[in-house]
Coordinates of N, CA and C in Angstrom, one line a residue:
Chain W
X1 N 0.8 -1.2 0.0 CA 0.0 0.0 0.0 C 0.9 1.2 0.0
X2 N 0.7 1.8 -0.7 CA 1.2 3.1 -0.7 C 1.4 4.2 0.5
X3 N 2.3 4.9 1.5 CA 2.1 6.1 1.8 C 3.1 7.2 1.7
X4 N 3.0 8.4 2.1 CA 3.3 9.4 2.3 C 3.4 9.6 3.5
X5 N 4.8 10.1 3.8 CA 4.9 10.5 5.2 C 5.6 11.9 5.5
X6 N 4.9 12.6 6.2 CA 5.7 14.2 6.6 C 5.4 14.4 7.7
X7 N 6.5 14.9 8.7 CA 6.3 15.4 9.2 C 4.9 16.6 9.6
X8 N 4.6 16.4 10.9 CA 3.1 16.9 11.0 C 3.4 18.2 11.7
X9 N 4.8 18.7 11.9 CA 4.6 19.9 12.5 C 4.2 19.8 14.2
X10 N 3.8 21.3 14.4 CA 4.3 22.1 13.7 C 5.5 23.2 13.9
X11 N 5.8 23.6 12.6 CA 6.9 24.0 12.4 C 6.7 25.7 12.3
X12 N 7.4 26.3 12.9 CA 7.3 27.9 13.2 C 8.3 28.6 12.5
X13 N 8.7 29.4 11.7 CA 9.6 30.3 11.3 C 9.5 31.6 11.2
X14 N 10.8 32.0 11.4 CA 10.0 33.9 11.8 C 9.9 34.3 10.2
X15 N 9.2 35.1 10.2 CA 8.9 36.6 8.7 C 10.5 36.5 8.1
X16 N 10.2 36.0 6.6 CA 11.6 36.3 6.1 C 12.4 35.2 5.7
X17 N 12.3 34.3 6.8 CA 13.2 32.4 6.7 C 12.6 32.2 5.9
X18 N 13.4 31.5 5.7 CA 13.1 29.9 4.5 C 12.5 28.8 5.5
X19 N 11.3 28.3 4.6 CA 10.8 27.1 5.6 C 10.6 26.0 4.8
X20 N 11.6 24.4 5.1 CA 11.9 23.7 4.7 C 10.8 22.6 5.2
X21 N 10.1 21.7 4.4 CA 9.0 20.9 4.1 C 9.4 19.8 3.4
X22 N 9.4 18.2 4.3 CA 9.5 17.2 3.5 C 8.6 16.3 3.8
X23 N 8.7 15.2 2.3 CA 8.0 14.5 2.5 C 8.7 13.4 1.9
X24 N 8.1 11.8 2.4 CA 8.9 10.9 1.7 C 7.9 9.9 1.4
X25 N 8.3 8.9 0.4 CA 7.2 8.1 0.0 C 7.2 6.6 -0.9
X26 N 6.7 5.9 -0.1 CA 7.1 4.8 -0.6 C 7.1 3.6 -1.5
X27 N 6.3 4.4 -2.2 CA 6.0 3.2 -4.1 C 7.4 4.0 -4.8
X28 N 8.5 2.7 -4.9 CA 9.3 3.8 -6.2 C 8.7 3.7 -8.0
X29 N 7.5 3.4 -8.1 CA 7.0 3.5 -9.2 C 6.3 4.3 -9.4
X30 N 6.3 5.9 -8.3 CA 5.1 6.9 -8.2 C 6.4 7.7 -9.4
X31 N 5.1 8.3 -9.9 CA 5.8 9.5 -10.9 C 5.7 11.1 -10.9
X32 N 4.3 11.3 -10.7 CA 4.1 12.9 -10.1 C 3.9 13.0 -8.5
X33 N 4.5 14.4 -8.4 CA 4.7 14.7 -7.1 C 4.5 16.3 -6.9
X34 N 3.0 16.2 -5.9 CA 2.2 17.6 -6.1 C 2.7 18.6 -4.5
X35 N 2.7 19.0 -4.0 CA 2.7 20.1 -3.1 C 1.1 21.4 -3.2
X36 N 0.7 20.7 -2.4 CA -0.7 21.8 -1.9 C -0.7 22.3 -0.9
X37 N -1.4 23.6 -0.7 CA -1.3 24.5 0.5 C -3.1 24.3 1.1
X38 N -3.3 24.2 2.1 CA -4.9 23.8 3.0 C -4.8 25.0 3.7
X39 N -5.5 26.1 3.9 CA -5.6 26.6 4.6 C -6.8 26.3 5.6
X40 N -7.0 26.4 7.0 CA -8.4 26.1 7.5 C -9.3 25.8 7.3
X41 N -10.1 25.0 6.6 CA -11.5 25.0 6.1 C -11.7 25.3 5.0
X42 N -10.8 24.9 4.1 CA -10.6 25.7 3.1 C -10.1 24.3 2.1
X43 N -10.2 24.1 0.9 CA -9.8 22.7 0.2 C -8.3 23.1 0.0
X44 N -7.5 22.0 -0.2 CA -6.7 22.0 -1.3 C -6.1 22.7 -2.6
X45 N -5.0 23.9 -2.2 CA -4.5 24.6 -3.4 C -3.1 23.9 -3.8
X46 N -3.3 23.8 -5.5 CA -2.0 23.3 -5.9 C -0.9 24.8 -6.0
X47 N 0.4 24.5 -5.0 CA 1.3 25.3 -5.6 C 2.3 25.2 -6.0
X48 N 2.7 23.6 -6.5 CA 4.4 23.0 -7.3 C 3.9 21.8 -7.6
X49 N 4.2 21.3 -8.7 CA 4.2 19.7 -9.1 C 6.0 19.9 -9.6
X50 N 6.2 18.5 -9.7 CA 7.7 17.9 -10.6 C 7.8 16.5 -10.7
X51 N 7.6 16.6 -12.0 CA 8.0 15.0 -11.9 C 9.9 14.4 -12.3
X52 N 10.7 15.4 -12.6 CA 11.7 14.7 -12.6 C 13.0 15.3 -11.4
X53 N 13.7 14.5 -11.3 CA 14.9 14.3 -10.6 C 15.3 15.9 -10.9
X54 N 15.2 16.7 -9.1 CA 16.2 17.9 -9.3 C 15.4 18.9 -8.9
X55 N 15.8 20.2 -9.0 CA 14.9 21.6 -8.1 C 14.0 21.8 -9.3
X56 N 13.1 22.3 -9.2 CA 11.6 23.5 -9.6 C 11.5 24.4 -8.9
X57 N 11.8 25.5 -9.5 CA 11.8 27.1 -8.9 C 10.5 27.8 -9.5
X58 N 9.5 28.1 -8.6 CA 8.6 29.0 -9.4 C 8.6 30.2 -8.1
X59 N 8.7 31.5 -8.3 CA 8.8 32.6 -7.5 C 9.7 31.9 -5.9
X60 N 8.7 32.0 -5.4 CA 9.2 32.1 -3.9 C 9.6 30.9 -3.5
X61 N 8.7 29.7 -4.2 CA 8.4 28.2 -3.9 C 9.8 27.3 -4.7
X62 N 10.2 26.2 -4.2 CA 11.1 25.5 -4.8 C 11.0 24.4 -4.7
X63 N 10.5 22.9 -5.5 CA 10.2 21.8 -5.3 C 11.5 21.1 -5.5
X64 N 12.3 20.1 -4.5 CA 12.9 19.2 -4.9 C 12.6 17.6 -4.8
X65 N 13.3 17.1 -5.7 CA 12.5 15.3 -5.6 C 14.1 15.1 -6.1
X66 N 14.0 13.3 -5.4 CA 15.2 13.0 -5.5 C 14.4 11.4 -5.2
X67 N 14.4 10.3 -6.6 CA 13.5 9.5 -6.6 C 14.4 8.1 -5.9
X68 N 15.7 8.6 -6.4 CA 16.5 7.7 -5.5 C 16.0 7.0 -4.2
X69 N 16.2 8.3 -3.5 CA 15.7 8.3 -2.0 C 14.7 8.7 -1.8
X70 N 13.7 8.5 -2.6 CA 12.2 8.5 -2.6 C 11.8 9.7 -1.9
X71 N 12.1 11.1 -1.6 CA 12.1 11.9 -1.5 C 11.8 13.4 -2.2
X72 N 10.7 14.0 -1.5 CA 10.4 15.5 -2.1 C 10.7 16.7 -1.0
X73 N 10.8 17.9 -1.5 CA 10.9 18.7 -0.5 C 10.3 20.1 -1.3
X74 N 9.9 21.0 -0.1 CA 9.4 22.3 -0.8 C 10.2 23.1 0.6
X75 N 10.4 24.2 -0.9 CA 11.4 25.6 0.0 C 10.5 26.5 -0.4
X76 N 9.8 27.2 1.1 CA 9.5 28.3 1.1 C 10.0 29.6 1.4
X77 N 10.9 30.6 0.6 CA 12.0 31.8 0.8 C 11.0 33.1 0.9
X78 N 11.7 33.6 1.8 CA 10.8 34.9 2.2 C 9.8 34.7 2.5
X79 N 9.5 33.9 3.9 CA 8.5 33.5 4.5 C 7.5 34.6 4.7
X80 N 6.0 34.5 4.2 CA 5.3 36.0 5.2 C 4.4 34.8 6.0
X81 N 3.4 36.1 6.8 CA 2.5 35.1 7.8 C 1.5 34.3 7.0
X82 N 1.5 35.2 5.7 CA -0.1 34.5 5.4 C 0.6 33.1 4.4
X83 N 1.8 32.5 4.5 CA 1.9 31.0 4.3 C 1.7 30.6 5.4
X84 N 1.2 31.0 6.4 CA 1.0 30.0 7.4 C -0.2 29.2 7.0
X85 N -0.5 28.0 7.4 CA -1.1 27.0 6.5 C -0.5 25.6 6.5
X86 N -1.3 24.5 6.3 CA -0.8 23.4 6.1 C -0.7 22.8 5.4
X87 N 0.4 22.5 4.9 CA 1.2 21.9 3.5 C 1.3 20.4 3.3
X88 N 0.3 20.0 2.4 CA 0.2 18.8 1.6 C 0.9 17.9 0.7
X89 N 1.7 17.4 1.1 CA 2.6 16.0 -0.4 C 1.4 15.1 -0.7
X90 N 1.6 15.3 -2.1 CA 0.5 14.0 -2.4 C 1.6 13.5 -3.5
X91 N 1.1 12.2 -3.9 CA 2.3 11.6 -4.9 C 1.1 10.7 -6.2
X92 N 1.2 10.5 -7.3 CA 0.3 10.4 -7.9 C 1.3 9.0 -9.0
X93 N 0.8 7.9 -9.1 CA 1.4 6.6 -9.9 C 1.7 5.6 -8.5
X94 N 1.7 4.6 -9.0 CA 2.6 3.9 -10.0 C 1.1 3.8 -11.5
X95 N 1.6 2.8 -12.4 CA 0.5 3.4 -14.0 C -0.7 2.7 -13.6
X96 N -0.8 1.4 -12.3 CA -1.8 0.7 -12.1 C -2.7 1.7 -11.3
X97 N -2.5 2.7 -10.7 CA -3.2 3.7 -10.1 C -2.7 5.0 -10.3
X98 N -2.8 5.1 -11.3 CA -2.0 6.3 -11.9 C -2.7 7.8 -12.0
X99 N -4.2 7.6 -11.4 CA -5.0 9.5 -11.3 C -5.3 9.3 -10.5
X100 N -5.2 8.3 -9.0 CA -5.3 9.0 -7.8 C -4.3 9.6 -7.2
X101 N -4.4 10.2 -6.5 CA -3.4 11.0 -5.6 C -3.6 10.7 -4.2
X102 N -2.2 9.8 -3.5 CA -2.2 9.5 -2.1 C -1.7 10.9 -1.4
X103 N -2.7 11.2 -0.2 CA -2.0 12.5 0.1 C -0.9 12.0 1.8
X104 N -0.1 12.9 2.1 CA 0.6 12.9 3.6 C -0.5 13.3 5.0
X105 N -0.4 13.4 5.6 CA -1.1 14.0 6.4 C -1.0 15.6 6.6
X106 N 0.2 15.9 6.2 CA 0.4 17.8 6.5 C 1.2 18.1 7.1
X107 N 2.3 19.3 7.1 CA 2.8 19.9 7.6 C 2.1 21.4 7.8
X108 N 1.9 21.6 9.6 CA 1.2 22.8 9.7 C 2.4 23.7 9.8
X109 N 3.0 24.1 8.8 CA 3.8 25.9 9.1 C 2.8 27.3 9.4
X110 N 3.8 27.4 10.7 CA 3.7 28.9 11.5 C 4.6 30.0 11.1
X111 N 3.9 30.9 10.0 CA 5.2 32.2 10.2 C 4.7 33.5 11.1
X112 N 5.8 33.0 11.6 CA 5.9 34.5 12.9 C 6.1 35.9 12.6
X113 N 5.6 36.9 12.4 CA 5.9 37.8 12.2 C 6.3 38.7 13.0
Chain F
X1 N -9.2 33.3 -13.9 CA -8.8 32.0 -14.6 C -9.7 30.3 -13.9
X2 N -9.6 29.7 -14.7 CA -10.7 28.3 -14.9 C -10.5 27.9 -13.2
X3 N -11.7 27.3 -13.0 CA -11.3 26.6 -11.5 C -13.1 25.7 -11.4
X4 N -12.7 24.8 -10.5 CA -13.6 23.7 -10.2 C -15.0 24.5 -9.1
X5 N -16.2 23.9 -9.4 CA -16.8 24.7 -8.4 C -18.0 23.4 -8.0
X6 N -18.4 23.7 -6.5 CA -19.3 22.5 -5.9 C -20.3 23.1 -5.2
X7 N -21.7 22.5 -5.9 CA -22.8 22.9 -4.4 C -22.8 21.8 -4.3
X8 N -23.8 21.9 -3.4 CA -23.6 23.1 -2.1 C -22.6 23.2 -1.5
X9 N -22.8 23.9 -0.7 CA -21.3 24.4 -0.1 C -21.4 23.3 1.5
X10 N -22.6 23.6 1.6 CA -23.0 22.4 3.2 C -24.1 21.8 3.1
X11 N -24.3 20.7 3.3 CA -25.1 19.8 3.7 C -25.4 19.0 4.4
X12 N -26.6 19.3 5.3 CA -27.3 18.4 6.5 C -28.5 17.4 6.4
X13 N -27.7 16.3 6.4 CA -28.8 15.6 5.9 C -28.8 14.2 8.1
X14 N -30.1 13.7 7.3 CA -30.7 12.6 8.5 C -29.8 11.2 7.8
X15 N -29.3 10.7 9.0 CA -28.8 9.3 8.5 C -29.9 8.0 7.8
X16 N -29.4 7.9 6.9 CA -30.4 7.3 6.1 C -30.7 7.6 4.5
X17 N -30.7 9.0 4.6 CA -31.0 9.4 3.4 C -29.9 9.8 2.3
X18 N -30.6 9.5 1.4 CA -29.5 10.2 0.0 C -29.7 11.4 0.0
X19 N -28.2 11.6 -0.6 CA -27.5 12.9 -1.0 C -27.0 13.0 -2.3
X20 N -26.9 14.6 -2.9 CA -26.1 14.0 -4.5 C -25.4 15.2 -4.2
X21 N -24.1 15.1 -4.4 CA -22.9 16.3 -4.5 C -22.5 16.6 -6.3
X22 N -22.7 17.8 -6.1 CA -22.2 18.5 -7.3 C -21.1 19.1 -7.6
X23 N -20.6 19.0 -9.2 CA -19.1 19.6 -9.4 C -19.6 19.7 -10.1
X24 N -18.6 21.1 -11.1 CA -18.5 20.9 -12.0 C -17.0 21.5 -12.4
X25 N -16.1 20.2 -13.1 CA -15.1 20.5 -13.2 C -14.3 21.5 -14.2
X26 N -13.2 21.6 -14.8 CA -12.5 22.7 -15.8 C -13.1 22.2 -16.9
X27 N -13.3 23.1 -17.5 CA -14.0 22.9 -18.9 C -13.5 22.1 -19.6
X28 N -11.7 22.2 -20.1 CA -11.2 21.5 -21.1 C -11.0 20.2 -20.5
X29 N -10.7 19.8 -19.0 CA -10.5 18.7 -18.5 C -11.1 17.6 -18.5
X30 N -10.2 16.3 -18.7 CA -11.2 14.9 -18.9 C -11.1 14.3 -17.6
X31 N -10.0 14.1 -17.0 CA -10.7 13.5 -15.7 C -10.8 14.0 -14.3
X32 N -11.9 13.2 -13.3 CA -12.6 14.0 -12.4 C -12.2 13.1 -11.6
X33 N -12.2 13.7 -10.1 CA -12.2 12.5 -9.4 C -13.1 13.5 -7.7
X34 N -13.2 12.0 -7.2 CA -13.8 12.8 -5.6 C -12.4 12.2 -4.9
X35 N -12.7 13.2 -3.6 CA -11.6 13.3 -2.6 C -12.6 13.2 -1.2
X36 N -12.2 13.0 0.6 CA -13.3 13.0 1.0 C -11.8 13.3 2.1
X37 N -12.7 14.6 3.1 CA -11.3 14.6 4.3 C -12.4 14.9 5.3
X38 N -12.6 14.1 6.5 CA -12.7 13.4 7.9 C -12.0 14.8 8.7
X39 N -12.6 15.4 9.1 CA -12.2 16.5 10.2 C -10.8 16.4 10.8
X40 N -9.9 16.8 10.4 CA -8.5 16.3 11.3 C -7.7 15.0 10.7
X41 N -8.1 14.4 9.6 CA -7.6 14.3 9.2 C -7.4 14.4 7.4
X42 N -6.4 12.7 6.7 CA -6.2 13.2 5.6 C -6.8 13.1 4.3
X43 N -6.7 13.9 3.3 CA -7.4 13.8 2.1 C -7.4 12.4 1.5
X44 N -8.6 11.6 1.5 CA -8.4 10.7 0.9 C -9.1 10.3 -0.4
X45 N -8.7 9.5 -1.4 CA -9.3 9.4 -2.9 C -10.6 8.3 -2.7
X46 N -11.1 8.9 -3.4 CA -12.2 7.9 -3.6 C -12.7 7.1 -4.8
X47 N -12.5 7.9 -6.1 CA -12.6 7.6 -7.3 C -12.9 8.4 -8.1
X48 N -11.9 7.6 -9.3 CA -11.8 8.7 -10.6 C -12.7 8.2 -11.8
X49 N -12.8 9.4 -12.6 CA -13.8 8.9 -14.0 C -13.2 9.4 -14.6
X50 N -13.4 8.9 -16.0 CA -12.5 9.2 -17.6 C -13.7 8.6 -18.2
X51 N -13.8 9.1 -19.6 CA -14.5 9.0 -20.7 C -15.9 8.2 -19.9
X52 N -16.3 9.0 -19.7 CA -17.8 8.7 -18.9 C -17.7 6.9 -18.1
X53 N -16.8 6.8 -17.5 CA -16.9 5.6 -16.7 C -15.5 5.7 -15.6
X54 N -15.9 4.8 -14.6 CA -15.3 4.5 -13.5 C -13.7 4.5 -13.6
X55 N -12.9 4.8 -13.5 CA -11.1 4.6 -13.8 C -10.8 3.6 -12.4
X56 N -10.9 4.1 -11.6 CA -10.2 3.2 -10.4 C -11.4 3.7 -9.2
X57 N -11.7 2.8 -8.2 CA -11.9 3.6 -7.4 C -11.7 3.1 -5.8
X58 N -11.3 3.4 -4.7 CA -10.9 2.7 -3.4 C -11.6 2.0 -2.9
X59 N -11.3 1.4 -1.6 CA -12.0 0.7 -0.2 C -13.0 1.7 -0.2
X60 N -13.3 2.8 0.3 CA -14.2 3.4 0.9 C -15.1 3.3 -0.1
X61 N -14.9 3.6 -1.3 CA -15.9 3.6 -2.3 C -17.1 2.6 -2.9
X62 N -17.6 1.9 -1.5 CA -18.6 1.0 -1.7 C -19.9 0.7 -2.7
X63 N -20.4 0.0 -2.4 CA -21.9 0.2 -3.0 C -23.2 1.3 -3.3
X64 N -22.7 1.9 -1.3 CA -23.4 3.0 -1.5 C -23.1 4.2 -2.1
X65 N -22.2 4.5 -2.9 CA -21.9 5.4 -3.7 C -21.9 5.3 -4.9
X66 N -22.1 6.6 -6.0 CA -21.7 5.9 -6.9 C -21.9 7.3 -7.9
X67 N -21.3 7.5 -9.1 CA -20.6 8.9 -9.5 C -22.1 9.1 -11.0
X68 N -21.7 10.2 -11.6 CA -22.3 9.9 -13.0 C -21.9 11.7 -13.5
X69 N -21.6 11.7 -14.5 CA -21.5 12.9 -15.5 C -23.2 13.3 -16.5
X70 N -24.0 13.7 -15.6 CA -25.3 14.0 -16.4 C -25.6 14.3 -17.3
X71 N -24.7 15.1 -17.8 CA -24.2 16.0 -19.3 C -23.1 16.6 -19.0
X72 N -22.6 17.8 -20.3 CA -21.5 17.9 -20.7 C -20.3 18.6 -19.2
X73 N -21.1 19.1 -18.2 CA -20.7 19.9 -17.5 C -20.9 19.4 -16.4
X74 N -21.8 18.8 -15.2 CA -21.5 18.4 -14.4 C -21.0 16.8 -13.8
X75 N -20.7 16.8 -12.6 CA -20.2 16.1 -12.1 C -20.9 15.5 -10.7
X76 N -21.5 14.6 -10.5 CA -22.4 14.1 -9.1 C -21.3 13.0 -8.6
X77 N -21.7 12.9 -7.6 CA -21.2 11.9 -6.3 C -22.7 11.8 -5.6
X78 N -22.9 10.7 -5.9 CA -24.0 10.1 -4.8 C -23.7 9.5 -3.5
X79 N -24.3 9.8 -2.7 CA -24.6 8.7 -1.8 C -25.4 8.1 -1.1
X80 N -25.8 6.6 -1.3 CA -27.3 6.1 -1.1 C -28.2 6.3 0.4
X81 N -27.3 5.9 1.1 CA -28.1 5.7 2.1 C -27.0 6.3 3.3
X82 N -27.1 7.6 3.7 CA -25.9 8.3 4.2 C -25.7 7.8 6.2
X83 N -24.7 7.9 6.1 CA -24.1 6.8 7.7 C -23.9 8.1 8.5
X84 N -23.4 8.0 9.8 CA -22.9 9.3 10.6 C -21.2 9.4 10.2
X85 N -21.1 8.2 9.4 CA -19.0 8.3 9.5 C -19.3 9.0 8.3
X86 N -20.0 9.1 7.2 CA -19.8 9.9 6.2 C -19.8 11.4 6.0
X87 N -19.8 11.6 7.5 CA -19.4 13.2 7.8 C -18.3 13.4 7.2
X88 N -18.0 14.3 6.7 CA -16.9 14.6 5.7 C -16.9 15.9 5.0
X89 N -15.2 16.8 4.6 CA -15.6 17.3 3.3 C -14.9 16.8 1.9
X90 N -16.2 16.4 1.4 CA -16.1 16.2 -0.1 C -15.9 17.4 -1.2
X91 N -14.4 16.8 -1.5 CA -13.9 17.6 -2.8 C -13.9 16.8 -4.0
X92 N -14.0 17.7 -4.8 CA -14.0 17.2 -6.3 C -13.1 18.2 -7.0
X93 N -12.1 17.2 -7.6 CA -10.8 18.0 -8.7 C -10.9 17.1 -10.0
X94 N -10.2 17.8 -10.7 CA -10.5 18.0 -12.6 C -8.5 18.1 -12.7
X95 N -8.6 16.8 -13.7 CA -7.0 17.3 -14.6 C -7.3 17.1 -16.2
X96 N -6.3 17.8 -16.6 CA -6.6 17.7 -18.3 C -5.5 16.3 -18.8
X97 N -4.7 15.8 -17.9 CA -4.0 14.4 -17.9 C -4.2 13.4 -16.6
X98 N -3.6 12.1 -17.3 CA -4.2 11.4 -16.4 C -3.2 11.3 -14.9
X99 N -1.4 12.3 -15.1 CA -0.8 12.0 -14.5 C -0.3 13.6 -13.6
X100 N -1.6 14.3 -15.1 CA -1.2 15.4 -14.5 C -1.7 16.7 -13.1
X101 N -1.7 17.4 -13.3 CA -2.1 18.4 -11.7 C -3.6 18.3 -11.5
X102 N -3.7 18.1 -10.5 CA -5.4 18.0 -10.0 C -5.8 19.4 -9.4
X103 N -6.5 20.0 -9.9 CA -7.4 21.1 -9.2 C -8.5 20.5 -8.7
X104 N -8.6 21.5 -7.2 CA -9.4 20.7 -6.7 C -10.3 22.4 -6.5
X105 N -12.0 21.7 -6.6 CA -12.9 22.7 -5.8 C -13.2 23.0 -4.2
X106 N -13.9 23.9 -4.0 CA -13.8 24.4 -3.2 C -14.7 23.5 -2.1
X107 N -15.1 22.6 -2.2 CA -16.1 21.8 -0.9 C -17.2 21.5 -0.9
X108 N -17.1 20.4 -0.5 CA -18.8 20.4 0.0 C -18.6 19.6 1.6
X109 N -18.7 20.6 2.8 CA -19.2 20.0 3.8 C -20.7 19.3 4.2
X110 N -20.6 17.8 4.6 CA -21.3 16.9 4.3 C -21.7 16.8 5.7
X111 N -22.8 16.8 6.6 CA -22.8 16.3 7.6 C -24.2 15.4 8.3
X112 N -23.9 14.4 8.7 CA -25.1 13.3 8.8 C -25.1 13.4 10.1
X113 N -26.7 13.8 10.8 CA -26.8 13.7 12.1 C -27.5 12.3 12.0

C-alpha cells in the first residue's frame, strides 16, 4: 500500500526564513509529485508539481524530488504570515493507479511575524 | 482563470438518506475525481472517471456510492443511504491528464446527524 509520510509539525519560522518541508514516499513506481497549501476549512491549493529528478523554482516556492531516495521537499523563501497554512505532499502513480493522488497527512507551518 | 466549483457548499442531511454532491469540473479537462477529508484528518481518494466511466476507485468507495456525468458539465457523487461516518468534506478535482495536476474545488461539507 502506498504512503506518504511528513512530518506533521508544527513548524514555526519567523517573517523572512526559509521554511523547509518534507516528504517521503514509498512506491518507487510513483511518478508525479504535487505540493498543496490547505488553509483552515478551506480545500486543497495546488502550488508545485515535478515529476523529474532535481529543483523546480517558481517565484518564492522550490520543489525538490530525489527519486533515488524517494524523497520530495518544498522551500519556502521569504517567509510571510499569510503562508501559514498546512502543506500537503500528495504523490500520484505507479501506471496501475495512476489518477489517484495519495495524500501525507500535512505539515502545519507557522510564520511568525 | 478556470477553477472547479461545488454545491452546495454544506449539507445536513438525517442518516439514512441520500445525498447528491455537485461539481463541476475545468472545462477543457477529462478526468474527475472525488476526494473526501474526515475533520483532522487526511485527504483521501475515492474515485476517478474518464470517458464517462469509472477509472479506479478505493475501499471506501462502496456500493453505497456511486458517480455519474449528467451531461456535458456536471459532475455528481451520490450517496445512497448516508451513515454518521460519512461526515466529511467532499472535494472534487478535474486534470486535463491522467498524471497530470489535479485542481481541486472548493467543498462540499457533508454532515449526517
Amino acid at each position: 500500500q502506498k504512503e506518504v509520510e511528513q512530518n506533521s509539525g508544527p513548524l514555526s519560522v519567523p517573517e523572512g526564513a526559509i521554511a523547509s518541508l518534507n516528504c517521503t514516499y514509498s512506491d518507487r513506481g510513483s511518478q508525479s509529485f504535487f505540493w498543496y497549501r490547505q488553509y483552515s476549512g478551506k480545500s486543497p491549493e495546488l502550488i508545485m508539481f515535478i515529476y523529474s529528478n532535481g529543483d523546480k523554482e517558481d517565484g518564492r516556492f522550490t520543489a525538490q524530488l530525489n527519486k533515488a531516495s524517494q524523497y520530495v521537499s518544498l522551500l519556502i523563501r521569504d517567509s510571510q504570515p499569510s503562508d501559514s497554512a498546512t502543506y500537503l505532499c500528495a504523490v500520484n502513480g505507479p501506471s496501475g493507479s495512476a489518477r489517484q493522488l495519495t495524500f501525507g497527512s500535512g505539515t502545519q507551518l507557522t510564520v511568525l511575524p | 482563470e478556470p477553477e472547479v466549483t461545488q454545491t452546495p457548499s454544506h449539507q445536513v442531511t438525517q442518516m439514512g438518506q441520500e445525498v447528491i454532491l455537485r461539481c463541476v469540473p475545468i472545462s477543457n479537462h477529462l478526468y474527475f475525481y472525488w476526494y473526501r477529508q474526515i475533520l483532522g484528518q487526511k485527504v483521501e481518494f475515492l474515485v476517478s472517471f474518464y470517458n464517462n466511466e469509472i477509472s479506479e476507485k478505493s475501499e471506501i468507495f462502496d456500493d453505497q456510492f456511486s458517480v455519474e456525468r449528467p451531461d456535458g458539465s456536471n459532475f455528481t457523487l451520490k450517496i445512497r443511504s448516508t451513515k454518521l461516518e460519512d461526515s466529511a468534506m467532499y472535494f472534487c478535482a478535474s486534470s486535463a491528464e491522467p498524471f497530470g495536476e489535479q485542481y481541486f474545488g472548493p467543498g462540499t461539507r457533508l454532515t449526517v446527524t
